[in-house]
GROMACS .gro file of C-alpha atoms in nm:
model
  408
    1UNK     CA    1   0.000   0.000   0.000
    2UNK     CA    2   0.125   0.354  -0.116
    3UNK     CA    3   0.165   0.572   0.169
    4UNK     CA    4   0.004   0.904   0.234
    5UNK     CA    5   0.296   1.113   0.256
    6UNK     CA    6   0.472   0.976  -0.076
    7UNK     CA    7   0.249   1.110  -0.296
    8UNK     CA    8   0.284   1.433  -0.149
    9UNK     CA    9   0.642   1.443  -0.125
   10UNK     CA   10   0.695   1.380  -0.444
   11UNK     CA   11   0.448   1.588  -0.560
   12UNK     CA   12   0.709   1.897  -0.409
   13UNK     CA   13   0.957   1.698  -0.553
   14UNK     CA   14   0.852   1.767  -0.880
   15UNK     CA   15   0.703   2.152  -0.914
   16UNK     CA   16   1.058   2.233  -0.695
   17UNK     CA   17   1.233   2.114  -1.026
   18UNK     CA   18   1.033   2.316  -1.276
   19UNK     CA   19   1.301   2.546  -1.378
   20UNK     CA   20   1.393   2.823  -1.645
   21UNK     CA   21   1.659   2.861  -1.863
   22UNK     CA   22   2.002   2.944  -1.786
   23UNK     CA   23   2.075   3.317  -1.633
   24UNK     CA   24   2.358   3.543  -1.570
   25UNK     CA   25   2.340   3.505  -1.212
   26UNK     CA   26   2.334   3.094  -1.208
   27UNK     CA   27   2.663   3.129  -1.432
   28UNK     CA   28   2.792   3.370  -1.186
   29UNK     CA   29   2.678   3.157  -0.910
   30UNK     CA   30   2.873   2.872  -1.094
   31UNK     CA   31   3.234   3.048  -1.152
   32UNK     CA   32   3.226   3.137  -0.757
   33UNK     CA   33   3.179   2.751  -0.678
   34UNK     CA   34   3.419   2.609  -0.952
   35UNK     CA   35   3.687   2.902  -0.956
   36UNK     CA   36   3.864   2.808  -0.601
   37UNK     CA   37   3.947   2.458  -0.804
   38UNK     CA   38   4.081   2.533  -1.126
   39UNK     CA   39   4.430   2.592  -1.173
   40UNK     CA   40   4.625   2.747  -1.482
   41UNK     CA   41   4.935   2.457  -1.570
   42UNK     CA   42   5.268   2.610  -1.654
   43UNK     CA   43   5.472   2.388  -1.824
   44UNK     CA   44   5.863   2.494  -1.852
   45UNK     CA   45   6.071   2.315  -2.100
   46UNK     CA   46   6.362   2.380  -2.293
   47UNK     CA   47   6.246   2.523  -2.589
   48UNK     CA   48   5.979   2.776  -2.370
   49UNK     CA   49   5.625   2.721  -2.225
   50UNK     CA   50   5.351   2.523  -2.280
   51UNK     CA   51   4.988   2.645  -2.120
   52UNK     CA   52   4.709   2.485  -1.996
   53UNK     CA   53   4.435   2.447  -1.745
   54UNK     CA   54   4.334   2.205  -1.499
   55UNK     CA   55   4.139   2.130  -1.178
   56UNK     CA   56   4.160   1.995  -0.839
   57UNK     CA   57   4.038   1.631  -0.758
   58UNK     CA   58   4.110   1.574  -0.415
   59UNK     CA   59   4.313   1.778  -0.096
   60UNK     CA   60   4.548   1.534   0.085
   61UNK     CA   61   4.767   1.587   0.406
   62UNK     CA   62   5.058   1.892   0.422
   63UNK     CA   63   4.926   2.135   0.173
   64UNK     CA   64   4.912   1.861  -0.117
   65UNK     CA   65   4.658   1.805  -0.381
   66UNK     CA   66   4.535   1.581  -0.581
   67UNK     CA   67   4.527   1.763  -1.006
   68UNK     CA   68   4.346   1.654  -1.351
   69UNK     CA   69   4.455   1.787  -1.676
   70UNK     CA   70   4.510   1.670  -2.028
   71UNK     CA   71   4.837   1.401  -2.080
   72UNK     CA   72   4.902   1.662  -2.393
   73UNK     CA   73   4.993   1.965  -2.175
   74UNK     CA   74   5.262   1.769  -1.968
   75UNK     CA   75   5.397   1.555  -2.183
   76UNK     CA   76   5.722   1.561  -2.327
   77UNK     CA   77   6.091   1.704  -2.124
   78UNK     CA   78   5.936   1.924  -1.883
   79UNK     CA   79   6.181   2.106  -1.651
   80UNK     CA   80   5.887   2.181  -1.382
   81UNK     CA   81   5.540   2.255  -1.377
   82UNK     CA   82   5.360   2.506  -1.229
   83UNK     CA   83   4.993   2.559  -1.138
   84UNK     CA   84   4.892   2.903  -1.031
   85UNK     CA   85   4.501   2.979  -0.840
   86UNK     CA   86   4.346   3.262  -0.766
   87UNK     CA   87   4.187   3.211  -0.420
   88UNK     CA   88   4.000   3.403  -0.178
   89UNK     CA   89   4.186   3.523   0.121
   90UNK     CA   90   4.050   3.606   0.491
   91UNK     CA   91   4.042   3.961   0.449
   92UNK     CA   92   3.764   3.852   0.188
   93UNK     CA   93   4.017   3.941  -0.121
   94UNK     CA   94   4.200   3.704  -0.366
   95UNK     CA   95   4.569   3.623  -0.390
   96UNK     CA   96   4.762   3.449  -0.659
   97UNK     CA   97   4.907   3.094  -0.512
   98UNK     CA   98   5.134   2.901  -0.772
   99UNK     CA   99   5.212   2.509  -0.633
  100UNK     CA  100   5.461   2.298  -0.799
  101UNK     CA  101   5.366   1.961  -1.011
  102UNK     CA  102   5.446   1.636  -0.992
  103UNK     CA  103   5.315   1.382  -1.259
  104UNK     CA  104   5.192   1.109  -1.110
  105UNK     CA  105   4.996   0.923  -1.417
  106UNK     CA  106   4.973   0.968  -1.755
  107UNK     CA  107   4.723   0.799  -1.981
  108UNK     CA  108   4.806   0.847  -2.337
  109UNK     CA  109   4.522   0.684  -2.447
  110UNK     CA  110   4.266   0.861  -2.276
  111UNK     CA  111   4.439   1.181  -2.309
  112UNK     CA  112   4.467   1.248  -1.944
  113UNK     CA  113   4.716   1.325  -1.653
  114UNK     CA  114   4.755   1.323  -1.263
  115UNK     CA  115   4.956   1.514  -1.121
  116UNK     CA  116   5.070   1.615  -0.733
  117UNK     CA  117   5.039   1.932  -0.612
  118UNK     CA  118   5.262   2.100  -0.364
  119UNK     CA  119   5.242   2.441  -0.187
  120UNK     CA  120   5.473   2.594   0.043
  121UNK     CA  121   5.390   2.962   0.054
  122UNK     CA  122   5.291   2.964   0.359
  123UNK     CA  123   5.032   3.237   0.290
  124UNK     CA  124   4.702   3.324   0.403
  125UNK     CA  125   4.517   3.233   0.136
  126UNK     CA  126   4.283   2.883   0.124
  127UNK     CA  127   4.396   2.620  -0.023
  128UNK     CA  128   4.214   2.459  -0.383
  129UNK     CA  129   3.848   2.325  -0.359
  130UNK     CA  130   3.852   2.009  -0.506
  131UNK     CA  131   3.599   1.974  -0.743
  132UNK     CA  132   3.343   1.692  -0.809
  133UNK     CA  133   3.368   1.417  -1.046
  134UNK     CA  134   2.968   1.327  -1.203
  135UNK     CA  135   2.933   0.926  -1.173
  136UNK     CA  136   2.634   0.964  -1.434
  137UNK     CA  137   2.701   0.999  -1.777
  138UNK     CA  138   2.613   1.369  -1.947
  139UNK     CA  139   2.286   1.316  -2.133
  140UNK     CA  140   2.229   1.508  -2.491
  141UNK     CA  141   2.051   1.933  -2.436
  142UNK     CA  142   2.198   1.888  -2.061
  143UNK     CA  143   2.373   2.244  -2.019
  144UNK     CA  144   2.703   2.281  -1.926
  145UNK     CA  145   3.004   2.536  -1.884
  146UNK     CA  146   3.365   2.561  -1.991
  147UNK     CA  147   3.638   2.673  -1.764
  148UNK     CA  148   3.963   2.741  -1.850
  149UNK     CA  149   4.248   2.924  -1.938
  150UNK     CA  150   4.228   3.005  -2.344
  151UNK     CA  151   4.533   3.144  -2.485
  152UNK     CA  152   4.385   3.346  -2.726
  153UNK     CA  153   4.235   3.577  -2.405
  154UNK     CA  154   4.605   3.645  -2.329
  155UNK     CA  155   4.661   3.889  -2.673
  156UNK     CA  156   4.483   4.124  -2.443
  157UNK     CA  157   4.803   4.217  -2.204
  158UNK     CA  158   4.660   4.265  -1.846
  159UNK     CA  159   4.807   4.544  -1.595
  160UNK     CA  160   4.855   4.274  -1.293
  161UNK     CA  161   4.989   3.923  -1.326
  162UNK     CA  162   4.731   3.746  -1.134
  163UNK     CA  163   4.490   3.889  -1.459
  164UNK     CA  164   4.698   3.611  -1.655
  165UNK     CA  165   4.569   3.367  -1.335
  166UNK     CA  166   4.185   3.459  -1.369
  167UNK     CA  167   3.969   3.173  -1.603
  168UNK     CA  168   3.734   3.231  -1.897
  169UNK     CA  169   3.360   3.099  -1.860
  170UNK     CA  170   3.164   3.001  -2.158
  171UNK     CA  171   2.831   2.822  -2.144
  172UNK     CA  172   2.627   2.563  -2.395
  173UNK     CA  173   2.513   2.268  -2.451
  174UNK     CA  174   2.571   1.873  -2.429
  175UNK     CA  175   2.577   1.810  -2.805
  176UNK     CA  176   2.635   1.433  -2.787
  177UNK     CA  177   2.817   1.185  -2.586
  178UNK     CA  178   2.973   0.877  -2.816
  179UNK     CA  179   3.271   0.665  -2.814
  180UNK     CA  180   3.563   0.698  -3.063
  181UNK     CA  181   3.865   0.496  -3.087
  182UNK     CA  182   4.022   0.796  -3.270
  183UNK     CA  183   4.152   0.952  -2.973
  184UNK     CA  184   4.462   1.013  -2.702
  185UNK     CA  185   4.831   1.128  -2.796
  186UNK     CA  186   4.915   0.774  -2.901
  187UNK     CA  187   4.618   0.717  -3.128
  188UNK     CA  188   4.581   0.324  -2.985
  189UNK     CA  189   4.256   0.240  -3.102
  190UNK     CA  190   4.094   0.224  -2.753
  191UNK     CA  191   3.744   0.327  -2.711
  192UNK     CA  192   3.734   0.623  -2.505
  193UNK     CA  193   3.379   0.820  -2.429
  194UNK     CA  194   3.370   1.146  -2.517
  195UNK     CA  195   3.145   1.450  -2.514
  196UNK     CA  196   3.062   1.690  -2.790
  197UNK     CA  197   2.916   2.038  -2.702
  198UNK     CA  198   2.888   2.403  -2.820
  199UNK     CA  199   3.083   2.610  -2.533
  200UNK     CA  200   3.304   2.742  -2.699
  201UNK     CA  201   3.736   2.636  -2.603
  202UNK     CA  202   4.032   2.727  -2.749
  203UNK     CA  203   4.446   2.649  -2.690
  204UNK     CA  204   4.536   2.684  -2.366
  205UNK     CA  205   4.165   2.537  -2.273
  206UNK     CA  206   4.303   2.189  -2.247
  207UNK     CA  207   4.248   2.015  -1.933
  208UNK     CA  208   3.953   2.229  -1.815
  209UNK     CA  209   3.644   2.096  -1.645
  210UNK     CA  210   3.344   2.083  -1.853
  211UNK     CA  211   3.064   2.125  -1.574
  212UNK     CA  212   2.729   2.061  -1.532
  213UNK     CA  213   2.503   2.305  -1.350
  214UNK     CA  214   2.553   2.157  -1.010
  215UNK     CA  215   2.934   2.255  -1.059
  216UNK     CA  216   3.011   1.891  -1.088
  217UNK     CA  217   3.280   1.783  -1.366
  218UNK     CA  218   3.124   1.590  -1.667
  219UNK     CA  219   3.407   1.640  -1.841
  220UNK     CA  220   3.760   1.680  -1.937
  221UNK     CA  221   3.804   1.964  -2.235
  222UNK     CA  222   4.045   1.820  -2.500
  223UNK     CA  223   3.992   1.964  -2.862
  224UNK     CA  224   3.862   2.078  -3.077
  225UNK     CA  225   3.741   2.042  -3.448
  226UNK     CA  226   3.694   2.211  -3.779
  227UNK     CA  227   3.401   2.219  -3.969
  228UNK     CA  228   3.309   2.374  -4.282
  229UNK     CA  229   3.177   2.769  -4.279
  230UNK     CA  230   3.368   2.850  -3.990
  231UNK     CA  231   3.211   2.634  -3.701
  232UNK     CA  232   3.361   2.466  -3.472
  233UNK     CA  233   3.287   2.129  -3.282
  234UNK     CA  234   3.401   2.133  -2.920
  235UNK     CA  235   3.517   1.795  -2.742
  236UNK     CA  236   3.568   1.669  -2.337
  237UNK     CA  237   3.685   1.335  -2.246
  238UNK     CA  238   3.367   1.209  -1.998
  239UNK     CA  239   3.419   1.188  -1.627
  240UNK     CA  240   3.314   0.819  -1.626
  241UNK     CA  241   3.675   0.798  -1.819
  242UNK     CA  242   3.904   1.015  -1.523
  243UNK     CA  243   3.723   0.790  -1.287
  244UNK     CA  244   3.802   0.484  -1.465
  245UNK     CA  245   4.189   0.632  -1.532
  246UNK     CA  246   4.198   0.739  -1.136
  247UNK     CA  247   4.092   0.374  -1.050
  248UNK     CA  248   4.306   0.210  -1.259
  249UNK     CA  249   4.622   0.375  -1.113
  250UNK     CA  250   4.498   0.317  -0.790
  251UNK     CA  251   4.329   0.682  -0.664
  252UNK     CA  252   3.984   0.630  -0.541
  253UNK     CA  253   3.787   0.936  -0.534
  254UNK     CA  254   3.476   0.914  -0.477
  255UNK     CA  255   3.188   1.055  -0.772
  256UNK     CA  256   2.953   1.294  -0.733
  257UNK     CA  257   2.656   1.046  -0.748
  258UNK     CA  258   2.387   1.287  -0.715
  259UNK     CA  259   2.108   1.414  -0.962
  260UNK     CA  260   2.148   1.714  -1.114
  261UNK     CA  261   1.840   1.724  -1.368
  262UNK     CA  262   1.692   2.068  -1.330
  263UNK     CA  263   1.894   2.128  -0.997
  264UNK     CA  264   2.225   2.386  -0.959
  265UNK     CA  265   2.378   2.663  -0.736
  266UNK     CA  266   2.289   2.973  -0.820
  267UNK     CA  267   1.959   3.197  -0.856
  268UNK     CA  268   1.660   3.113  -1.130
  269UNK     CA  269   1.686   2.767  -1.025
  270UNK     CA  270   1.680   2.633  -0.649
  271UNK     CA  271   1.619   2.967  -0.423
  272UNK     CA  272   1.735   2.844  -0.080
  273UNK     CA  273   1.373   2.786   0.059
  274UNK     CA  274   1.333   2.547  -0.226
  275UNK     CA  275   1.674   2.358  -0.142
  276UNK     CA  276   1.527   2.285   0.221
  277UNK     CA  277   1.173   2.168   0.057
  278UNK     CA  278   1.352   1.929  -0.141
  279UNK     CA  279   1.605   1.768   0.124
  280UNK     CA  280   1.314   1.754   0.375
  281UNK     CA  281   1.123   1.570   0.121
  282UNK     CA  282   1.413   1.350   0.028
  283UNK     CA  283   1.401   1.239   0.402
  284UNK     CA  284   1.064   1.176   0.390
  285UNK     CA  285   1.087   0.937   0.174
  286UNK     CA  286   1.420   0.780   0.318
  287UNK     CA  287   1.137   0.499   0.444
  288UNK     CA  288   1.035   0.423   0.121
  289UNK     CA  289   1.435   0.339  -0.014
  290UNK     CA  290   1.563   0.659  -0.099
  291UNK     CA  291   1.818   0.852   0.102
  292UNK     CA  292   2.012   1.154   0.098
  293UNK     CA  293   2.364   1.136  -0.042
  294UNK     CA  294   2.693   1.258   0.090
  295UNK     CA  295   2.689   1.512  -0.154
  296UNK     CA  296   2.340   1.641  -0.021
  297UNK     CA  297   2.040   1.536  -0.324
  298UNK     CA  298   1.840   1.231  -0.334
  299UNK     CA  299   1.946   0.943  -0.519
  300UNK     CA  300   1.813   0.546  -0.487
  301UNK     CA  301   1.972   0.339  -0.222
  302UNK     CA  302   2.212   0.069  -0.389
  303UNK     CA  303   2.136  -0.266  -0.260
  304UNK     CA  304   2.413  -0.495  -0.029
  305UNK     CA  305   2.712  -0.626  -0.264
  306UNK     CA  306   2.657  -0.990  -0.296
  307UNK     CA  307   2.956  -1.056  -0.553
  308UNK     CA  308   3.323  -0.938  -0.554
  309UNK     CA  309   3.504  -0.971  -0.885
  310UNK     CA  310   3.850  -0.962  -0.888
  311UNK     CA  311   4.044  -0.891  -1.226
  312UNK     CA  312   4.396  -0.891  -1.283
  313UNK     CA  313   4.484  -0.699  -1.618
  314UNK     CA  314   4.809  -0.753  -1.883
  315UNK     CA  315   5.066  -0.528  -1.635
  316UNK     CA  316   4.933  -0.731  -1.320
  317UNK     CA  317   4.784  -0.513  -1.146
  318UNK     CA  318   4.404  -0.616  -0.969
  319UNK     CA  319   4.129  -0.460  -0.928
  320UNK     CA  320   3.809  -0.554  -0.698
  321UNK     CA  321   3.463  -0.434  -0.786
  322UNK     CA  322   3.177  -0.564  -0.589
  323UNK     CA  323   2.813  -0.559  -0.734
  324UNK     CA  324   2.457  -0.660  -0.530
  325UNK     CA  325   2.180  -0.827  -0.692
  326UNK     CA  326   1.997  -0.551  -0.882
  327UNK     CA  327   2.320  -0.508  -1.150
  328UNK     CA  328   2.391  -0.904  -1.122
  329UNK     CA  329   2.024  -1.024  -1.201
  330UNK     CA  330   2.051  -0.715  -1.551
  331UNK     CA  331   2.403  -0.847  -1.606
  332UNK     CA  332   2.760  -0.744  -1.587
  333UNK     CA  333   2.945  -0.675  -1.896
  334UNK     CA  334   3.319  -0.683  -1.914
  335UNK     CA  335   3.579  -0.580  -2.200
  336UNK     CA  336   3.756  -0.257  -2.362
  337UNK     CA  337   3.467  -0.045  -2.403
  338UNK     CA  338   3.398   0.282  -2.160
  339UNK     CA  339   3.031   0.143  -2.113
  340UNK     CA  340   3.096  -0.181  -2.045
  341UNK     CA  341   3.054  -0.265  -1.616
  342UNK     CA  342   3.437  -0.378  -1.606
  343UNK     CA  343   3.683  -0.196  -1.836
  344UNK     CA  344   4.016  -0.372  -1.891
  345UNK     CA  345   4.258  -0.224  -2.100
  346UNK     CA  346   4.361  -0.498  -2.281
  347UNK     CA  347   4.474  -0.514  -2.663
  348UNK     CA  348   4.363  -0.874  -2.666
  349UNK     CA  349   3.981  -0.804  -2.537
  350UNK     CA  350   3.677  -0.692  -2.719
  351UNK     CA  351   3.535  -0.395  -2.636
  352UNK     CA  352   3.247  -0.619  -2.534
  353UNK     CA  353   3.376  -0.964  -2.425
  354UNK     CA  354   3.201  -1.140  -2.137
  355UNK     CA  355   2.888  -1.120  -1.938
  356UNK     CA  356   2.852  -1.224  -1.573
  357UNK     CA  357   2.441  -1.262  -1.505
  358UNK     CA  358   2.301  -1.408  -1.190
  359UNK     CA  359   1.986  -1.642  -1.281
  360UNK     CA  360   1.793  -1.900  -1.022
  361UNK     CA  361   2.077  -1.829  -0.789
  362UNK     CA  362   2.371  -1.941  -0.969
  363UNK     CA  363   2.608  -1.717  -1.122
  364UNK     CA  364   2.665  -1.779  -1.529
  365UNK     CA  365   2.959  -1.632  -1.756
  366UNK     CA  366   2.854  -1.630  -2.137
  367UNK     CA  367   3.183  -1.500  -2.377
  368UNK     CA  368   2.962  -1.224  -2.606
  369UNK     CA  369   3.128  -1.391  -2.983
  370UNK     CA  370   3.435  -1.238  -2.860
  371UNK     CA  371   3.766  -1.200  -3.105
  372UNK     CA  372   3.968  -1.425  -2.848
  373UNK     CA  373   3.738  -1.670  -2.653
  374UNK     CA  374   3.698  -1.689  -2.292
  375UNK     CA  375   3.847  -1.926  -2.081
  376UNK     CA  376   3.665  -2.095  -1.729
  377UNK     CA  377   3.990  -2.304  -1.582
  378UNK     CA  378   4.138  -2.394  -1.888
  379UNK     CA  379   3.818  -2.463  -2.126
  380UNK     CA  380   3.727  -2.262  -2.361
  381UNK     CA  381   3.372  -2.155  -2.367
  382UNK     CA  382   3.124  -2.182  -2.669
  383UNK     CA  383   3.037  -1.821  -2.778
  384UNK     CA  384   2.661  -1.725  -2.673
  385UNK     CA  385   2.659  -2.023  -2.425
  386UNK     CA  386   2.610  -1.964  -2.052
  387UNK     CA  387   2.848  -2.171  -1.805
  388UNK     CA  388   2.771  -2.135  -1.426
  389UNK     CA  389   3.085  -2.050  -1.256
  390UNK     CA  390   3.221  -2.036  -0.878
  391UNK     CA  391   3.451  -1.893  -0.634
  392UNK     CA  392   3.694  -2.156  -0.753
  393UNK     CA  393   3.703  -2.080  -1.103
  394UNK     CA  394   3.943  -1.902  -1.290
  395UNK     CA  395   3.832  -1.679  -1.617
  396UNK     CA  396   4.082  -1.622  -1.866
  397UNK     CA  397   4.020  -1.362  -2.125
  398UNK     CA  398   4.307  -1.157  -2.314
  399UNK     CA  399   4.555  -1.096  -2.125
  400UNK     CA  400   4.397  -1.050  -1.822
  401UNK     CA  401   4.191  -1.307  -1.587
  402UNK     CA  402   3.928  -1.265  -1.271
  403UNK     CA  403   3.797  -1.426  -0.970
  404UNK     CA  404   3.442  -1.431  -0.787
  405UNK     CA  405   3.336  -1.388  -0.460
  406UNK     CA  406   3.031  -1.433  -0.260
  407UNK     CA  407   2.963  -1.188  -0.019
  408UNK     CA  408   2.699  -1.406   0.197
   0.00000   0.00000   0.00000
């Protein structure tokens, strides 16, 4: 039986979320929340500078922090990097705060790039906001904004140095999302999900956060493409790729898993009365499975993991994912591909090789026609053919091999 106060609640759910279009004042609402995270990335070599942008991830112990930006801008015989912030100060002005860079990661492939950041100033000034990374993928007329540090804003000299530290905004929309293998600095032929929009970027743009209207990053701004009469398609690698780099060199941050569909910061959309409607309302129906997240908006309540999959990849390294019944019972794909449940970066993989479905209990592997085969302790499977496997089985596929679990 349906109770009283859900229809209600969601009923204030809804007309809370009936918003208008984008306005000066969200955009300025935006810039003040993403600003204190994005950095400008000095690269000195030997023949000069290269320029870029960038953003904060994560703040770890002793003034160090965690830094995104495209593999393109460091790449190469860098001397040092820099990354200079403008951040707000206690006497409620800004001061310009340069940290030094360490690379950490580098995915060619993916076009991205980790790097540690270290200050020792000693000023007054805060420290870098990290920014959040969106879990959910950016769907098509979503809008979005581009931060960054364009190059071409620079012909303009400025009076004050810190001018050369203070980001361009641009605004648009979430064109399409899609997955090319015609992308990264090494041009490897792995699938990597992008995002195609219409705010406009230009050099020195690279490594910005594309960000939705929460202030959460959706994306990674990369390039940018020719077309005929002029125009110009923009492109951002997708979050759901940094979070699958991050994991795979063994960072876990954790994603922004929240909702943003019609919700964001700033004026025209959520007035603070309406915030408090809608988190009240989210704990109303808390007793009906759906909670508040860290991050403060309602999203559904995942179920208990039941299953831990272990998979070791071609360089050795393992990785364990656990999954509850809900994602076992629709299946759990594994192979190359950025939508796949389990990407392996393995040359030897399909971008869609295995699936791992849980039916009348038991737990069944089926190799999806892959180019390779799949393996269960030495057998190869049939293609299309389900095989129930067990915490003592070993799948070999590729390179690469996993384990399962039970949880219970």
């Amino acid at each position: 039986m349906t109770h009283p106060l859900l229809p209600i609640s969601l009923a204030v759910c809804l007309a809370a979320t009936s918003f208008g279009p984008l306005q000066a004042q969200d955009l300025e609402t935006l810039s003040r929340a993403v600003n204190p995270g994005l950095g400008r990335v000095i690269v000195h070599q030997d023949g000069g500078l290269a320029l870029g942008s960038g953003f904060v991830i994560d703040a770890l112990d002793d003034d160090k922090y965690l830094f995104v930006t495209n593999a393109h801008v460091v790449e190469g015989k860098a001397r040092s990097i820099e990354v200079g912030f403008l951040l707000p100060t206690e006497q409620n002005r800004e001061a310009l705060v340069v940290l030094e860079g360490t690379i950490l990661a580098i995915s060619p492939h993916q076009d991205l790039a980790l790097l540690r950041l270290s200050r020792s100033d000693g000023g007054q000034a805060e420290g870098p906001k990290p920014l959040p990374l969106r879990a959910t993928p950016a769907v098509q007329g979503a809008p979005v904004a581009a931060f960054g540090f364009p190059g071409i804003a620079d012909r303009q000299s400025p009076t004050m140095e810190r001018d050369l530290f203070r980001s361009s905004l641009t605004s648009g929309v979430v064109s399409r999302t899609m997955e090319t293998p015609d992308w990264g600095i090494d041009r490897s032929q792995f699938p990597v999900q992008i995002i195609q929009h219409d705010a406009s970027i230009n050099a020195g743009n690279s490594g910005g956060p594309l960000v939705d209207m929460c202030g959460a990053v959706v994306g990674v701004n990369t390039s940018l493409m020719h077309a005929d009469a002029g125009r110009e398609i923009y492109q951002a690698a997708s979050s759901a790729e940094v979070l699958r780099f991050l994991q795979k060199e063994g960072f876990a941050v954790e994603p922004d898993l929240s909702d943003c569909s019609g919700l964001s910061l700033g004026g025209g959309m959520l007035a603070p009365v309406v915030v408090g409607v809608l988190v009240a309302s989210a704990f109303l129906l808390g007793a009906f499975g759906v909670f508040v997240s860290r991050k403060g908006w309602p999203r559904m309540l995942a179920g208990k993991p039941i299953i831990a999959v272990s998979v070791t990849g071609p360089e050795g390294r393992s990785r364990l994912l656990q999954f509850d019944r809900r994602a076992l019972s629709r299946g759990i794909t594994v192979g190359r591909s950025s939508r796949c449940s389990v990407v392996v970066s393995d040359p030897k993989v399909s971008a869609r090789h295995l699936e791992l479905r849980l039916e009348n209990g038991g737990l069944y592997l089926c190799d999806l026609n892959s180019s390779n085969g799949t393996l269960i302790d030495g057998n190869k499977l049939v293609p299309g053919r389900k095989e129930r496997v067990s915490s003592k089985s070993v799948v070999g596929f590729g390179l690469s091999h996993l384990r399962v679990n039970r949880l219970e």
